Coordinates of N, CA and C in Angstrom, one line a residue:
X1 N -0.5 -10.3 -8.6 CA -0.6 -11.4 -7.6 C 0.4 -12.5 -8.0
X2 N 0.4 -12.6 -9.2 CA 1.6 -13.6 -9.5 C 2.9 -13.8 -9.0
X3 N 3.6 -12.4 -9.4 CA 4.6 -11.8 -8.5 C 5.1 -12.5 -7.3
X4 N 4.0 -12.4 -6.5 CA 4.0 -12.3 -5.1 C 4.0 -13.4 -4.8
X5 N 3.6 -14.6 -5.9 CA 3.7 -16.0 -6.0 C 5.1 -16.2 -6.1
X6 N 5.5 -16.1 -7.4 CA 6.7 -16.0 -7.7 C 8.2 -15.6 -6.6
X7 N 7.7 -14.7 -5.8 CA 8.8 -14.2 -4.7 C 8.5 -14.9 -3.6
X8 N 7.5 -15.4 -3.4 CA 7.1 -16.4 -2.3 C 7.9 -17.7 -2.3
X9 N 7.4 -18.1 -3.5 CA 8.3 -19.4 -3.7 C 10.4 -19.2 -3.7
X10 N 10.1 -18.1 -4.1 CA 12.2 -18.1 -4.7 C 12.6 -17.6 -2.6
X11 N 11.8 -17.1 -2.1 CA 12.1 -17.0 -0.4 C 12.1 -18.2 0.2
X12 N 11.2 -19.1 -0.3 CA 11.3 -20.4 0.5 C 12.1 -21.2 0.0
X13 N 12.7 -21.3 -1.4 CA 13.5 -22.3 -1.9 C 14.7 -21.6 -1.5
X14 N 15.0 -20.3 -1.2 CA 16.2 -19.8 -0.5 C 16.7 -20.2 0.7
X15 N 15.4 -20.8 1.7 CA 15.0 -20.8 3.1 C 15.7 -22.0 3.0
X16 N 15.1 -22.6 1.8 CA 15.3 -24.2 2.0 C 16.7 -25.0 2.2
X17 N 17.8 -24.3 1.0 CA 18.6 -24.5 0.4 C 19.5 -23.9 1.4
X18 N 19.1 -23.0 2.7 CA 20.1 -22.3 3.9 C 19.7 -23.5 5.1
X19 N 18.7 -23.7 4.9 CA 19.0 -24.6 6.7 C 19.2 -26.4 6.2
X20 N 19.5 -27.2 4.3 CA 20.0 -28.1 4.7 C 21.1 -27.9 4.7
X21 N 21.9 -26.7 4.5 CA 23.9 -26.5 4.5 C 23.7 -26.0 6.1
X22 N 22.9 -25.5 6.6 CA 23.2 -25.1 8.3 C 23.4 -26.5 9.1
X23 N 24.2 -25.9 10.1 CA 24.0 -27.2 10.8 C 23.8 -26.7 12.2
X24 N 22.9 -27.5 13.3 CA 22.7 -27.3 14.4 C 23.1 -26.2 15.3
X25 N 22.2 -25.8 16.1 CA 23.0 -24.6 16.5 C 23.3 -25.3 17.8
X26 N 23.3 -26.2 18.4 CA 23.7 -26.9 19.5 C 24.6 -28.0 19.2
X27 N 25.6 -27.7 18.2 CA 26.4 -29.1 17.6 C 27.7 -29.0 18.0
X28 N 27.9 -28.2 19.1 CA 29.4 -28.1 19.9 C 28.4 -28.0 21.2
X29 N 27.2 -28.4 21.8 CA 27.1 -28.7 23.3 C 26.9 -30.3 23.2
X30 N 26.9 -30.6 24.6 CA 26.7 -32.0 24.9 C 25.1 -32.0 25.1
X31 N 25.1 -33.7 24.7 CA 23.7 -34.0 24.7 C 22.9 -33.4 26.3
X32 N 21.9 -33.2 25.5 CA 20.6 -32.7 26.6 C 20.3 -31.2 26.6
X33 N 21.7 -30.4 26.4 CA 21.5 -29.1 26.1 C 20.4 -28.5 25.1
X34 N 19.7 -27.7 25.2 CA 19.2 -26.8 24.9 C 19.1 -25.3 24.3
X35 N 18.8 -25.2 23.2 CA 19.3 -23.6 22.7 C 17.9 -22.5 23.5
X36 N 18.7 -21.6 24.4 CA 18.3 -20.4 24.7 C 17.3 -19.7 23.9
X37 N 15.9 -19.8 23.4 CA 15.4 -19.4 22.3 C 15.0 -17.7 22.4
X38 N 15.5 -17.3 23.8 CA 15.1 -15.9 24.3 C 16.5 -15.2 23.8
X39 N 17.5 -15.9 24.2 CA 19.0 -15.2 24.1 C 19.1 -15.2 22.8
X40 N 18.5 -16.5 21.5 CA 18.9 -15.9 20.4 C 18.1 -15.1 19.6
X41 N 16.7 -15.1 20.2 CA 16.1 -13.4 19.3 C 16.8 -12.4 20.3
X42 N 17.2 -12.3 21.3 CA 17.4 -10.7 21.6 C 19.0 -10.5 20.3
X43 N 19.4 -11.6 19.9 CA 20.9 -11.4 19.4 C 20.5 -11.5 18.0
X44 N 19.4 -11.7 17.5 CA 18.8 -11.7 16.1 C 18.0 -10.1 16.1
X45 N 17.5 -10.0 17.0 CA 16.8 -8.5 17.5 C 18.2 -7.6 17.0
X46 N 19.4 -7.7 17.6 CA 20.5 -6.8 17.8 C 21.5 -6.6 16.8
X47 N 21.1 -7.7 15.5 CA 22.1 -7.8 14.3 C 21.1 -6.9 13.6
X48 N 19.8 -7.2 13.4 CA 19.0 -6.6 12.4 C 18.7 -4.7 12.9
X49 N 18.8 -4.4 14.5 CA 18.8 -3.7 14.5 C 19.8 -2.1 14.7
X50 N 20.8 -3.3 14.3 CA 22.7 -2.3 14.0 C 22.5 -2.6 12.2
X51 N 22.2 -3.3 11.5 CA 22.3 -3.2 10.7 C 21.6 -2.0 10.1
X52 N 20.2 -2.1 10.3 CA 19.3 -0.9 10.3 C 19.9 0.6 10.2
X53 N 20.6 0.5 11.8 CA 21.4 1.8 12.2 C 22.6 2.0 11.4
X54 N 23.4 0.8 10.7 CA 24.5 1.3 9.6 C 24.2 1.6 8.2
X55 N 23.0 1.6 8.3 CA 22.3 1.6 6.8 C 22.2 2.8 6.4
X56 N 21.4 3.5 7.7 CA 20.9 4.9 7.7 C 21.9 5.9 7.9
X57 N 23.3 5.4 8.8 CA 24.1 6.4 9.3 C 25.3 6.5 8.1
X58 N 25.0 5.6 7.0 CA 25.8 5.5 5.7 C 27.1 4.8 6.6
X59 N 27.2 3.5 6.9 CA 28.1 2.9 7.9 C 28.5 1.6 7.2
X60 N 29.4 1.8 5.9 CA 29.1 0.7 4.8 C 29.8 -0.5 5.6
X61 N 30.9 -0.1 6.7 CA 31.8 -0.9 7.3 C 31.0 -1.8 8.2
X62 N 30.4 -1.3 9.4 CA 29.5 -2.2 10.0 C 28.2 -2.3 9.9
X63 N 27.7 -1.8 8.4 CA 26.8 -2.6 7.8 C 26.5 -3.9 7.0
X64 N 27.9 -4.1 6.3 CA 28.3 -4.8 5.7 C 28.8 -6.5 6.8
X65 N 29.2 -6.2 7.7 CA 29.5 -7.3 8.7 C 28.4 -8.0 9.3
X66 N 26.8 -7.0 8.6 CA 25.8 -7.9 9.6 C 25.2 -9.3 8.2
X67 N 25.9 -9.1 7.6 CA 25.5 -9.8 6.4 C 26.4 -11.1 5.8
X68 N 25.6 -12.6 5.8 CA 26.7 -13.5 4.9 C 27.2 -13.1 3.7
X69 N 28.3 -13.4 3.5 CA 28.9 -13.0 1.8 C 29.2 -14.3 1.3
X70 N 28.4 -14.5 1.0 CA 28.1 -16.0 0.0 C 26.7 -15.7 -1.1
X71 N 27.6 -16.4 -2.2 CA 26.2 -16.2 -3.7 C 25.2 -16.5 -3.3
X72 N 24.4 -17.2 -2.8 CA 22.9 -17.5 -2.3 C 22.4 -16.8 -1.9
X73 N 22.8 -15.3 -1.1 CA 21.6 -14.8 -0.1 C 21.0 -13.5 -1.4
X74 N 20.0 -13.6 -1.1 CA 19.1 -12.0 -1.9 C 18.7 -11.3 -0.9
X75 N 18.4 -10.0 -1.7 CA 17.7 -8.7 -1.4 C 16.6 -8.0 -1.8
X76 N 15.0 -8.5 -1.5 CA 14.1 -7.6 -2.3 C 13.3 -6.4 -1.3
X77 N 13.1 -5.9 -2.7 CA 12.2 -4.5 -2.1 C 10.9 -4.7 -3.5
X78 N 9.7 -4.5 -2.6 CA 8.7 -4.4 -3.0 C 8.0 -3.3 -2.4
X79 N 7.8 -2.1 -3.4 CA 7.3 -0.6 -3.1 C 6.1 -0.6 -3.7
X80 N 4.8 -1.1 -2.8 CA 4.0 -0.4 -3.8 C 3.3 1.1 -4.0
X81 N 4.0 1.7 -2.8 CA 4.0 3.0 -3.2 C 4.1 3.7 -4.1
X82 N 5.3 3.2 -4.9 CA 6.0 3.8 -6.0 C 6.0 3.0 -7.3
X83 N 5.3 1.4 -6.9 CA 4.9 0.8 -8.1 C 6.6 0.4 -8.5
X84 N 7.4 0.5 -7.2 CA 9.2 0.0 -7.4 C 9.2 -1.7 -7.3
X85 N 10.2 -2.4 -8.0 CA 10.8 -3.5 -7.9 C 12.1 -3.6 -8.0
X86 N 13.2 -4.3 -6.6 CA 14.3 -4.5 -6.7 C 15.1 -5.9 -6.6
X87 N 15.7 -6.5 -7.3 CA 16.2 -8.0 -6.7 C 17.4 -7.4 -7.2
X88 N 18.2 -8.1 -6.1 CA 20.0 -8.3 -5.9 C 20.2 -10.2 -5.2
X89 N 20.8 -10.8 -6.3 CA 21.2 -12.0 -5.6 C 22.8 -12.0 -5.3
X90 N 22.9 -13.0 -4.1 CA 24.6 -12.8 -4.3 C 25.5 -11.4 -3.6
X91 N 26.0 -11.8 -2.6 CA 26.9 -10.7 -2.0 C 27.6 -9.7 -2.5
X92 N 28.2 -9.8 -4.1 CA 28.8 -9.1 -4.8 C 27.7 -8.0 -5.1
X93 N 26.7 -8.5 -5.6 CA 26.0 -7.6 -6.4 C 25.0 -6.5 -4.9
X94 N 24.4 -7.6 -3.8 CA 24.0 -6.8 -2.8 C 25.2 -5.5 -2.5
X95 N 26.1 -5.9 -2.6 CA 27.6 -5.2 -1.6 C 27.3 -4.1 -2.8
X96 N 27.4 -4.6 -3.6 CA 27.5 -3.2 -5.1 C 26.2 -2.3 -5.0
X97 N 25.6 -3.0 -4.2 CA 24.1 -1.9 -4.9 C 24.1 -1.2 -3.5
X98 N 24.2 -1.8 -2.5 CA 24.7 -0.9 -1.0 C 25.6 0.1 -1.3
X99 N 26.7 -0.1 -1.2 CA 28.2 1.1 -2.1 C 27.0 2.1 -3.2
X100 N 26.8 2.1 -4.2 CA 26.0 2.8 -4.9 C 25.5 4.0 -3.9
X101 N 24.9 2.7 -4.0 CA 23.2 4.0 -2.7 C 23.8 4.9 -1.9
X102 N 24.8 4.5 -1.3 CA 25.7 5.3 -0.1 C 26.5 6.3 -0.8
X103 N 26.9 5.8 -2.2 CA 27.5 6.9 -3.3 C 26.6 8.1 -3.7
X104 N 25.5 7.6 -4.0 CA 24.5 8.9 -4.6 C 23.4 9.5 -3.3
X105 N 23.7 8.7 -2.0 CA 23.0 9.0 -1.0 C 24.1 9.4 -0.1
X106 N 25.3 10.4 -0.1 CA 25.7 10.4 1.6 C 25.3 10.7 2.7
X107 N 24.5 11.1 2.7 CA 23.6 11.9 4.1 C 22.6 11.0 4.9
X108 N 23.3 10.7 6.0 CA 22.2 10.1 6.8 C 21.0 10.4 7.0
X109 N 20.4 9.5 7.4 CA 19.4 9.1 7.3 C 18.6 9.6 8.4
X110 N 17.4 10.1 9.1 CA 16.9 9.8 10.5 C 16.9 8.3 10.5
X111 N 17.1 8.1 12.3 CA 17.0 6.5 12.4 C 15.5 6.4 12.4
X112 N 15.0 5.5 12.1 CA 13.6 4.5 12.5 C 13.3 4.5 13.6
X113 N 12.6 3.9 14.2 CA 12.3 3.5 15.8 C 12.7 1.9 15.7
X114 N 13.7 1.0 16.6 CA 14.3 0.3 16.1 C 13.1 -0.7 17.0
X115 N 13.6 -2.3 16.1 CA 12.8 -2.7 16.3 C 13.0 -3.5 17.5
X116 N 11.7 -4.0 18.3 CA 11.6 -4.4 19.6 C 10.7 -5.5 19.8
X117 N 9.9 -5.9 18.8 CA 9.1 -7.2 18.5 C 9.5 -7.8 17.2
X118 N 9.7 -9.2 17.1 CA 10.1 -9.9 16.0 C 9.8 -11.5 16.2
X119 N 8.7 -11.8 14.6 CA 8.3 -13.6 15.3 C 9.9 -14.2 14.6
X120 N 10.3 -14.8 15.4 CA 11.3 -15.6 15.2 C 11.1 -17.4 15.3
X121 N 11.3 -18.2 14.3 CA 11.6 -19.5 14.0 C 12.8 -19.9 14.3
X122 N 13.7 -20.4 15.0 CA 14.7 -21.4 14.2 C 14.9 -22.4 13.7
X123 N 15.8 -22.6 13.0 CA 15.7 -23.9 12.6 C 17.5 -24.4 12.5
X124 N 18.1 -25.2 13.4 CA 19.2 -25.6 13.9 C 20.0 -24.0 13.4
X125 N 21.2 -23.5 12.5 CA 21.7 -22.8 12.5 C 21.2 -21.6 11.6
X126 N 19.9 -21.4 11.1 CA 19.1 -20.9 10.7 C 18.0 -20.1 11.6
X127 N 17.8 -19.2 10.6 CA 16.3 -18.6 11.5 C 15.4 -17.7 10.6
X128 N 14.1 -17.9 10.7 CA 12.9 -17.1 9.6 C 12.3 -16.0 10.7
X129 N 12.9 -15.0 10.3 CA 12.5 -13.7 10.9 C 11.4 -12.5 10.4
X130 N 10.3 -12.3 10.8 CA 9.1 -11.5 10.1 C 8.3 -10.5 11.1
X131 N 8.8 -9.4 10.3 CA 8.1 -8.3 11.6 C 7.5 -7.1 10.7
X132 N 7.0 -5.8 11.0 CA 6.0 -5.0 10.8 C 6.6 -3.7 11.4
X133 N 6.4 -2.8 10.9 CA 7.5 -1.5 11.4 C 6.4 -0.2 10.6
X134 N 6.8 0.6 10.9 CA 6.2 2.1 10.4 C 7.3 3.0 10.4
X135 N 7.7 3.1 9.2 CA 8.9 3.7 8.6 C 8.4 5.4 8.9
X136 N 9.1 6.1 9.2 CA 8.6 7.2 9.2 C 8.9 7.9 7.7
X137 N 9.6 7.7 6.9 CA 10.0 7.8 5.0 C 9.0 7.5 4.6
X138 N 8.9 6.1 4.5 CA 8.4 5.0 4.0 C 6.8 4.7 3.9
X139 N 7.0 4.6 5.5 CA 5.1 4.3 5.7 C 5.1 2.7 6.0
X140 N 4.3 2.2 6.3 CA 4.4 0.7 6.9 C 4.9 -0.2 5.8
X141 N 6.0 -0.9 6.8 CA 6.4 -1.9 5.6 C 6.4 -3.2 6.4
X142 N 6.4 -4.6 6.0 CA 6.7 -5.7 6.4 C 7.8 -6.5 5.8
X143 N 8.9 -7.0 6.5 CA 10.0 -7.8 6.2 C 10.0 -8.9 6.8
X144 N 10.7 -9.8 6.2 CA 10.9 -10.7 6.4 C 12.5 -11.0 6.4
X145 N 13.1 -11.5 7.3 CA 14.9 -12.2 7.0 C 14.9 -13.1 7.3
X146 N 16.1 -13.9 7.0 CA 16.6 -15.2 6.5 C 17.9 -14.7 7.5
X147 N 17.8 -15.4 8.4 CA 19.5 -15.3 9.0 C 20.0 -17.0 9.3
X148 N 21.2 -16.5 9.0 CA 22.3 -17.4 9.7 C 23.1 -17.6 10.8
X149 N 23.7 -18.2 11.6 CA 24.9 -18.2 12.2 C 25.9 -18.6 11.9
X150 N 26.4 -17.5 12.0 CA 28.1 -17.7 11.3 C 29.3 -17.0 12.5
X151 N 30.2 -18.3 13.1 CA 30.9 -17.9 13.8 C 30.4 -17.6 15.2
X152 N 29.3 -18.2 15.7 CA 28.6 -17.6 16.6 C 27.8 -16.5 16.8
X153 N 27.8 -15.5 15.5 CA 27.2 -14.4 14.8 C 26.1 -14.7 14.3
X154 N 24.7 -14.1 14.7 CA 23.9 -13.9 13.6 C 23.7 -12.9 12.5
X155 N 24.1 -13.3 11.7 CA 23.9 -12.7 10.3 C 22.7 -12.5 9.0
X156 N 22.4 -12.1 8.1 CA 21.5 -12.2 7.4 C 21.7 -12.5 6.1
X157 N 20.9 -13.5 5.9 CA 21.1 -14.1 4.6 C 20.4 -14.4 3.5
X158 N 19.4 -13.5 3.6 CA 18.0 -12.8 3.0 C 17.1 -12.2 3.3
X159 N 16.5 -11.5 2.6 CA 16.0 -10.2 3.0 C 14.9 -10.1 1.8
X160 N 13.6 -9.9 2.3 CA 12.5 -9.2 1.6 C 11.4 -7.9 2.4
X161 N 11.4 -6.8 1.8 CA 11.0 -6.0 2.6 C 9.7 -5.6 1.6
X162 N 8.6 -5.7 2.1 CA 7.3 -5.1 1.3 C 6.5 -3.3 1.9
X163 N 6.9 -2.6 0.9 CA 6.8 -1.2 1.6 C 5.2 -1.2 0.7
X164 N 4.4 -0.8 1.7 CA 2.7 -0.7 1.5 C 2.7 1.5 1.8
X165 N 3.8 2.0 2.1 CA 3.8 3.7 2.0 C 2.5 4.0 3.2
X166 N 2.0 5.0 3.0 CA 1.0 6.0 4.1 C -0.3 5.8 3.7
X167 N -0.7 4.8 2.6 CA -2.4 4.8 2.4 C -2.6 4.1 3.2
X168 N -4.0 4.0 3.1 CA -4.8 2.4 4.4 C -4.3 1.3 3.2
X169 N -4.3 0.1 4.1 CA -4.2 -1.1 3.2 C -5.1 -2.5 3.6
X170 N -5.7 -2.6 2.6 CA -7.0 -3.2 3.0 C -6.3 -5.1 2.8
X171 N -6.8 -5.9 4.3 CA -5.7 -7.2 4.1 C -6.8 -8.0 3.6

């Protein structure tokens, strides 16, 4: 349980420390404007779900582009399937441990069923993304991301994924 404390807190101080350097996502419209809150999950829906698709198709190129490359963003995996723990902070080391996996893994992947529901937050050039999926590998997992906009791009700028595998899981 601790853990879980522990990873709770380092997600939100990550959260924290991305939307006071973000800035508005309406800070090139004129006053009164309004941000599209439909248009920007279907475009937060469409980063996370190409990313997905470059992950699995071993697509390091446009996998790699759905992601900020800046030292702040992490990567966790929480397996309790397999009783696994992974952290990567920092673009270099995420980018290194992606390259790896694609090294000792070339063979794609079946795709997932991609995803088509997602609660989305924003917050000016930020956004707290948290959804629920049934991995057909895996078995149910729940993530959470941390995106940005960068360049008019939504990107991802942290990532926690909690894989709970094929038993029941009692909440």
């Amino acid at each position: 349980m601790k853990l879980i404390q522990i990873l709770s807190l380092a997600v939100l101080i990550i959260f924290n420390m991305s939307c006071n350097r973000a800035q508005p996502i309406n800070s090139n419209t004129s006053k009164g404007q309004t941000v599209d809150v439909h248009l920007e999950k279907k475009a937060i829906l469409e980063t996370l779900n190409n990313e997905t698709k470059a992950a699995f198709q071993r697509d390091y190129a446009s996998w790699q582009d759905k992601w900020v490359h800046d030292p702040y963003i992490s990567k966790v995996y929480i397996d309790y399937a397999d009783s696994t723990f992974s952290e990567s902070v920092g673009w270099r080391e995420i980018s290194q441990f992606v390259k790896t996996f694609i090294e000792e893994h070339p063979e794609p992947e079946p795709l997932p069923k991609m995803l088509d529901s997602i609660d989305v937050r924003l917050y000016g050039n930020g956004a707290w993304v948290t959804y629920e999926l049934q991995d057909s590998l895996r078995g149910r997992k729940r993530e959470t991301r941390l995106m940005e906009k960068v360049d008019g791009q939504w990107k991802i700028a942290g990532m926690q994924t909690t894989i709970y595998g094929f038993g029941k899981i009692e909440n």
